[in-house]
mmCIF file of C-alpha atoms in Angstrom:
data_model
loop_
_atom_site.group_PDB
_atom_site.id
_atom_site.type_symbol
_atom_site.label_atom_id
_atom_site.label_comp_id
_atom_site.label_asym_id
_atom_site.label_seq_id
_atom_site.Cartn_x
_atom_site.Cartn_y
_atom_site.Cartn_z
ATOM 1 C CA MET A 502 -0.033 0.038 0.113
ATOM 2 C CA ASP A 503 1.430 3.345 -0.868
ATOM 3 C CA ASP A 504 2.135 5.826 1.838
ATOM 4 C CA THR A 505 0.057 8.931 1.280
ATOM 5 C CA THR A 506 1.282 10.885 4.322
ATOM 6 C CA PRO A 507 2.257 14.341 3.108
ATOM 7 C CA LEU A 508 6.003 15.211 3.788
ATOM 8 C CA ALA A 509 7.234 18.365 5.200
ATOM 9 C CA SER A 510 10.303 20.366 4.090
ATOM 10 C CA LEU A 511 13.045 21.222 6.510
ATOM 11 C CA SER A 512 13.931 24.643 5.066
ATOM 12 C CA LEU A 513 16.758 25.443 7.241
ATOM 13 C CA THR A 514 19.134 25.563 4.295
ATOM 14 C CA HIS A 515 16.530 25.681 1.547
ATOM 15 C CA VAL A 516 17.151 28.638 -0.473
ATOM 16 C CA HIS A 517 15.246 29.717 -3.668
ATOM 17 C CA TYR A 518 17.361 31.452 -6.381
ATOM 18 C CA ASP A 519 17.551 31.906 -10.253
ATOM 19 C CA PRO A 520 19.986 29.392 -11.661
ATOM 20 C CA THR A 521 20.495 31.534 -14.652
ATOM 21 C CA ASP A 522 21.740 34.349 -12.655
ATOM 22 C CA PRO A 523 25.251 34.262 -11.264
ATOM 23 C CA ILE A 524 24.595 36.828 -8.684
ATOM 24 C CA SER A 525 21.360 35.185 -7.519
ATOM 25 C CA TYR A 526 23.545 31.960 -6.989
ATOM 26 C CA LEU A 527 26.118 33.925 -5.041
ATOM 27 C CA CYS A 528 23.246 35.332 -2.849
ATOM 28 C CA ALA A 529 22.074 31.805 -2.252
ATOM 29 C CA TRP A 530 25.510 30.981 -0.716
ATOM 30 C CA LEU A 531 25.365 34.252 1.440
ATOM 31 C CA ALA A 532 22.004 32.915 2.857
ATOM 32 C CA LEU A 533 23.917 30.244 4.545
ATOM 33 C CA VAL A 534 26.237 32.694 6.467
ATOM 34 C CA PRO A 535 24.182 32.661 9.727
ATOM 35 C CA GLN A 536 24.332 28.826 9.842
ATOM 36 C CA GLY A 537 28.008 28.895 9.174
ATOM 37 C CA LEU A 538 28.576 31.309 11.946
ATOM 38 C CA CYS A 539 26.651 29.148 14.367
ATOM 39 C CA VAL A 540 29.093 26.444 13.368
ATOM 40 C CA VAL A 541 31.830 28.787 14.086
ATOM 41 C CA TYR A 542 30.545 29.761 17.440
ATOM 42 C CA ALA A 543 30.194 26.127 18.520
ATOM 43 C CA THR A 544 33.652 25.247 17.313
ATOM 44 C CA LEU A 545 35.388 28.201 19.061
ATOM 45 C CA ILE A 546 33.430 27.700 22.343
ATOM 46 C CA TRP A 547 34.448 24.085 22.519
ATOM 47 C CA SER A 548 37.952 24.452 21.370
ATOM 48 C CA THR A 549 38.839 27.633 23.149
ATOM 49 C CA ARG A 550 36.564 27.673 26.264
ATOM 50 C CA GLU A 551 36.672 31.494 26.186
ATOM 51 C CA VAL A 552 33.793 33.152 28.067
ATOM 52 C CA GLU A 553 33.802 36.191 25.922
ATOM 53 C CA ILE A 554 32.703 33.989 22.916
ATOM 54 C CA ALA A 555 30.109 32.195 25.039
ATOM 55 C CA LEU A 556 28.695 35.558 26.104
ATOM 56 C CA MET A 557 28.610 36.755 22.531
ATOM 57 C CA PHE A 558 26.751 33.617 21.289
ATOM 58 C CA ALA A 559 24.445 34.001 24.202
ATOM 59 C CA GLY A 560 23.595 37.628 22.947
ATOM 60 C CA GLN A 561 23.127 36.203 19.548
ATOM 61 C CA LEU A 562 20.604 33.665 20.728
ATOM 62 C CA ALA A 563 18.790 36.483 22.586
ATOM 63 C CA CYS A 564 18.899 38.454 19.355
ATOM 64 C CA GLU A 565 17.262 35.619 17.435
ATOM 65 C CA ALA A 566 14.565 35.328 20.360
ATOM 66 C CA LEU A 567 13.812 38.903 19.857
ATOM 67 C CA ASN A 568 13.519 38.438 16.126
ATOM 68 C CA PHE A 569 11.036 35.652 16.652
ATOM 69 C CA ALA A 570 8.967 37.732 18.890
ATOM 70 C CA LEU A 571 9.091 40.941 16.593
ATOM 71 C CA LYS A 572 7.902 38.821 13.604
ATOM 72 C CA ARG A 573 4.821 37.470 15.425
ATOM 73 C CA LEU A 574 4.098 40.806 16.829
ATOM 74 C CA ILE A 575 4.373 42.800 13.618
ATOM 75 C CA LYS A 576 2.870 39.989 11.359
ATOM 76 C CA GLU A 577 4.091 41.627 8.017
ATOM 77 C CA GLU A 578 4.048 39.373 5.080
ATOM 78 C CA ARG A 579 7.106 38.882 2.765
ATOM 79 C CA PRO A 580 7.262 40.048 -0.699
ATOM 80 C CA ARG A 581 4.491 38.524 -3.034
ATOM 81 C CA ARG A 582 7.020 36.530 -5.258
ATOM 82 C CA MET A 583 8.336 34.548 -2.295
ATOM 83 C CA ASN A 584 7.941 30.997 -1.727
ATOM 84 C CA GLY A 585 9.342 31.138 1.723
ATOM 85 C CA LYS A 586 7.494 30.555 4.981
ATOM 86 C CA GLY A 587 6.659 32.880 7.915
ATOM 87 C CA TYR A 588 6.439 36.512 8.374
ATOM 88 C CA GLY A 589 9.088 38.945 6.984
ATOM 89 C CA MET A 590 9.504 41.865 9.434
ATOM 90 C CA PRO A 591 12.083 42.028 10.596
ATOM 91 C CA SER A 592 14.587 40.151 8.387
ATOM 92 C CA SER A 593 16.092 37.291 10.618
ATOM 93 C CA HIS A 594 19.279 37.080 8.344
ATOM 94 C CA SER A 595 19.840 40.807 8.493
ATOM 95 C CA GLN A 596 19.302 40.962 12.185
ATOM 96 C CA PHE A 597 21.592 37.972 12.816
ATOM 97 C CA VAL A 598 24.600 39.224 10.739
ATOM 98 C CA ALA A 599 24.252 42.841 11.946
ATOM 99 C CA TYR A 600 24.475 41.688 15.667
ATOM 100 C CA PHE A 601 27.518 39.554 14.703
ATOM 101 C CA ALA A 602 29.224 42.304 12.816
ATOM 102 C CA VAL A 603 28.556 45.043 15.452
ATOM 103 C CA SER A 604 29.394 42.784 18.334
ATOM 104 C CA LEU A 605 32.730 41.796 16.620
ATOM 105 C CA ALA A 606 33.588 45.370 16.025
ATOM 106 C CA LEU A 607 32.793 46.653 19.565
ATOM 107 C CA PHE A 608 34.896 43.823 21.015
ATOM 108 C CA LEU A 609 37.817 44.354 18.720
ATOM 109 C CA ILE A 610 37.961 48.160 19.043
ATOM 110 C CA PHE A 611 36.812 48.676 22.670
ATOM 111 C CA ARG A 612 37.187 45.389 24.763
ATOM 112 C CA HIS A 613 40.121 43.779 23.181
ATOM 113 C CA GLN A 614 43.211 45.233 25.023
ATOM 114 C CA PRO A 615 46.205 43.322 23.809
ATOM 115 C CA VAL A 616 49.379 43.625 26.050
ATOM 116 C CA TYR A 617 52.086 45.509 24.256
ATOM 117 C CA GLN A 618 54.604 46.301 27.030
ATOM 118 C CA GLY A 619 57.003 43.319 27.808
ATOM 119 C CA ARG A 620 56.120 41.662 24.378
ATOM 120 C CA ARG A 621 57.355 38.170 24.201
ATOM 121 C CA ARG A 622 59.473 36.951 21.225
ATOM 122 C CA ASN A 623 56.777 34.806 19.812
ATOM 123 C CA HIS A 624 53.765 37.074 20.587
ATOM 124 C CA THR A 625 52.789 40.100 18.265
ATOM 125 C CA PRO A 626 49.363 41.375 19.226
ATOM 126 C CA MET A 627 46.953 42.789 16.713
ATOM 127 C CA THR A 628 47.418 46.498 16.062
ATOM 128 C CA MET A 629 44.353 48.898 16.152
ATOM 129 C CA ALA A 630 44.633 49.163 12.404
ATOM 130 C CA GLU A 631 44.304 45.348 11.976
ATOM 131 C CA ARG A 632 41.466 45.323 14.455
ATOM 132 C CA ALA A 633 39.780 48.192 12.592
ATOM 133 C CA PHE A 634 40.364 46.300 9.361
ATOM 134 C CA TRP A 635 38.583 43.143 10.555
ATOM 135 C CA SER A 636 35.830 45.177 12.020
ATOM 136 C CA VAL A 637 35.150 46.775 8.512
ATOM 137 C CA VAL A 638 35.386 43.254 6.953
ATOM 138 C CA GLY A 639 32.602 42.020 9.317
ATOM 139 C CA VAL A 640 30.394 44.926 8.649
ATOM 140 C CA CYS A 641 30.818 44.550 4.745
ATOM 141 C CA MET A 642 29.899 40.795 5.101
ATOM 142 C CA ALA A 643 26.844 41.720 7.011
ATOM 143 C CA GLY A 644 25.904 44.371 4.397
ATOM 144 C CA ALA A 645 26.246 41.722 1.565
ATOM 145 C CA VAL A 646 24.118 39.152 3.465
ATOM 146 C CA ALA A 647 21.492 41.826 4.092
ATOM 147 C CA TRP A 648 21.570 43.043 0.395
ATOM 148 C CA SER A 649 21.159 39.406 -0.676
ATOM 149 C CA ARG A 650 17.808 38.875 1.103
ATOM 150 C CA ILE A 651 16.452 41.788 -1.111
ATOM 151 C CA TYR A 652 18.002 40.508 -4.339
ATOM 152 C CA LEU A 653 16.515 37.058 -3.731
ATOM 153 C CA ASN A 654 13.141 38.736 -2.972
ATOM 154 C CA TYR A 655 12.870 37.219 0.467
ATOM 155 C CA HIS A 656 12.484 40.473 2.113
ATOM 156 C CA THR A 657 11.537 44.235 1.235
ATOM 157 C CA GLU A 658 14.046 46.983 1.803
ATOM 158 C CA LYS A 659 12.150 48.047 4.802
ATOM 159 C CA GLN A 660 12.251 44.609 6.401
ATOM 160 C CA VAL A 661 16.045 44.361 5.872
ATOM 161 C CA VAL A 662 16.762 47.957 7.260
ATOM 162 C CA VAL A 663 14.582 47.189 10.381
ATOM 163 C CA GLY A 664 16.551 43.786 10.727
ATOM 164 C CA CYS A 665 19.793 45.567 10.593
ATOM 165 C CA ALA A 666 18.704 48.299 13.064
ATOM 166 C CA ALA A 667 17.336 45.498 15.627
ATOM 167 C CA GLY A 668 20.646 43.565 15.305
ATOM 168 C CA THR A 669 22.699 46.692 15.912
ATOM 169 C CA VAL A 670 20.698 47.807 18.980
ATOM 170 C CA SER A 671 20.857 44.288 20.283
ATOM 171 C CA ALA A 672 24.531 44.115 19.836
ATOM 172 C CA ILE A 673 25.184 47.685 21.619
ATOM 173 C CA ALA A 674 22.690 46.753 24.461
ATOM 174 C CA TRP A 675 24.375 43.364 24.933
ATOM 175 C CA PHE A 676 27.876 44.853 25.085
ATOM 176 C CA ILE A 677 26.940 47.420 27.630
ATOM 177 C CA LEU A 678 25.142 44.667 29.670
ATOM 178 C CA THR A 679 28.326 42.330 29.541
ATOM 179 C CA ALA A 680 30.623 45.255 30.384
ATOM 180 C CA ALA A 681 28.531 45.931 33.528
ATOM 181 C CA VAL A 682 28.765 42.213 34.482
ATOM 182 C CA ARG A 683 32.455 42.410 34.025
ATOM 183 C CA GLN A 684 32.884 45.580 36.029
ATOM 184 C CA SER A 685 30.632 44.253 38.914
ATOM 185 C CA GLY A 686 32.949 41.171 39.301
ATOM 186 C CA TRP A 687 30.243 38.614 38.642
ATOM 187 C CA LEU A 688 32.109 37.331 35.692
ATOM 188 C CA ALA A 689 35.304 36.753 37.593
ATOM 189 C CA TRP A 690 33.236 34.982 40.276
ATOM 190 C CA ALA A 691 31.644 32.792 37.759
ATOM 191 C CA ILE A 692 34.840 31.834 35.923
ATOM 192 C CA ASP A 693 36.437 30.927 39.364
ATOM 193 C CA HIS A 694 33.445 28.665 40.103
ATOM 194 C CA PRO A 695 34.291 24.856 40.307
ATOM 195 C CA ILE A 696 32.003 24.023 37.409
ATOM 196 C CA ALA A 697 33.638 26.604 35.282
ATOM 197 C CA ARG A 698 37.075 25.491 36.273
ATOM 198 C CA PHE A 699 35.937 21.883 35.474
ATOM 199 C CA PHE A 700 35.293 22.853 31.853
ATOM 200 C CA ARG A 701 38.453 25.066 31.884
ATOM 201 C CA VAL A 702 36.633 28.182 31.097
ATOM 202 C CA ARG A 703 38.965 31.128 30.701
ATOM 203 C CA ASP A 704 38.964 34.788 29.863
ATOM 204 C CA LEU A 705 42.126 35.491 27.784
ATOM 205 C CA VAL A 706 40.825 36.577 24.462
ATOM 206 C CA VAL A 707 40.463 40.172 25.936
ATOM 207 C CA GLU A 708 44.276 40.387 26.224
ATOM 208 C CA GLU A 709 45.533 38.030 23.727
ATOM 209 C CA ASP A 710 44.421 36.791 20.132
ATOM 210 C CA LEU A 711 42.913 33.503 19.720
ATOM 211 C CA CYS A 712 45.578 32.254 17.471
ATOM 212 C CA GLN A 713 48.006 32.835 20.432
ATOM 213 C CA ALA A 714 46.561 29.930 22.390
ATOM 214 C CA GLY A 715 49.289 27.301 22.673
ATOM 215 C CA TRP A 716 51.463 29.103 20.035
ATOM 216 C CA GLU A 717 54.056 30.089 22.609
ATOM 217 C CA LYS A 718 54.394 26.556 23.900
ATOM 218 C CA TRP A 719 54.772 25.235 20.499
ATOM 219 C CA ASP A 720 57.196 27.839 19.390
ATOM 220 C CA ASP A 721 59.341 27.452 22.397
ATOM 221 C CA LYS A 722 59.385 23.662 21.805
ATOM 222 C CA MET A 723 60.534 24.184 18.134
ATOM 223 C CA VAL A 724 63.280 26.574 19.208
ATOM 224 C CA ALA A 725 64.415 24.089 21.827
ATOM 225 C CA LEU A 726 64.530 21.366 19.369
ATOM 226 C CA LYS A 727 66.537 23.513 16.786
ATOM 227 C CA ALA A 728 69.059 24.464 19.544
ATOM 228 C CA ARG A 729 69.405 20.697 20.610
ATOM 229 C CA GLY A 730 70.008 19.867 16.986
ATOM 230 C CA LYS A 731 72.801 22.403 16.638
ATOM 231 C CA LYS A 732 74.501 20.991 19.654
ATOM 232 C CA ASP A 733 74.416 17.427 18.383
#
């Protein structure tokens, strides 16, 4: 007997685009940026145990919850030539990438304070120019993703602008909140908790770059091996 049960579509990565248009094809890939960033979040949290990254991801989830609520409160439909599901105001993609880009810029420019004095042989911190450059790259990436939602006809211009505004406001508010938590001493207390120590949670990325983790030990080891080889 044939199974006549209707099947549903998991549209998490289901993107409609014009196969005859190269720009539309590129926009379809840009639509996957939020999913890719979630993978980046999870990978960095697990591999570095940095509390700053975990806090940023927590804010990202709160931003998504806000978008979920706003869509069901405003209840504005998507453009007519659109096969997607759900409401369109504000654009969740635009809000997601705007939060990420603004949070990254706020961290790199204001919170990231690399130690320059007493610089070690194998540690060269990022300069302000480099941090500003990566901040601009993040904002440009967010702008490309937001624009792609209009090009693919998933959202109107107004829905994208409101999404970017909501993501920006969320990032600034979360940055201020986490700054208050840091200054109050609650974050230091939480990191020193036995559970946090068991999971090796740390807060070093505010002073050193992520690529620095373990690099000094590795570089010292290689220098020692080369010195030993010269003696032999």
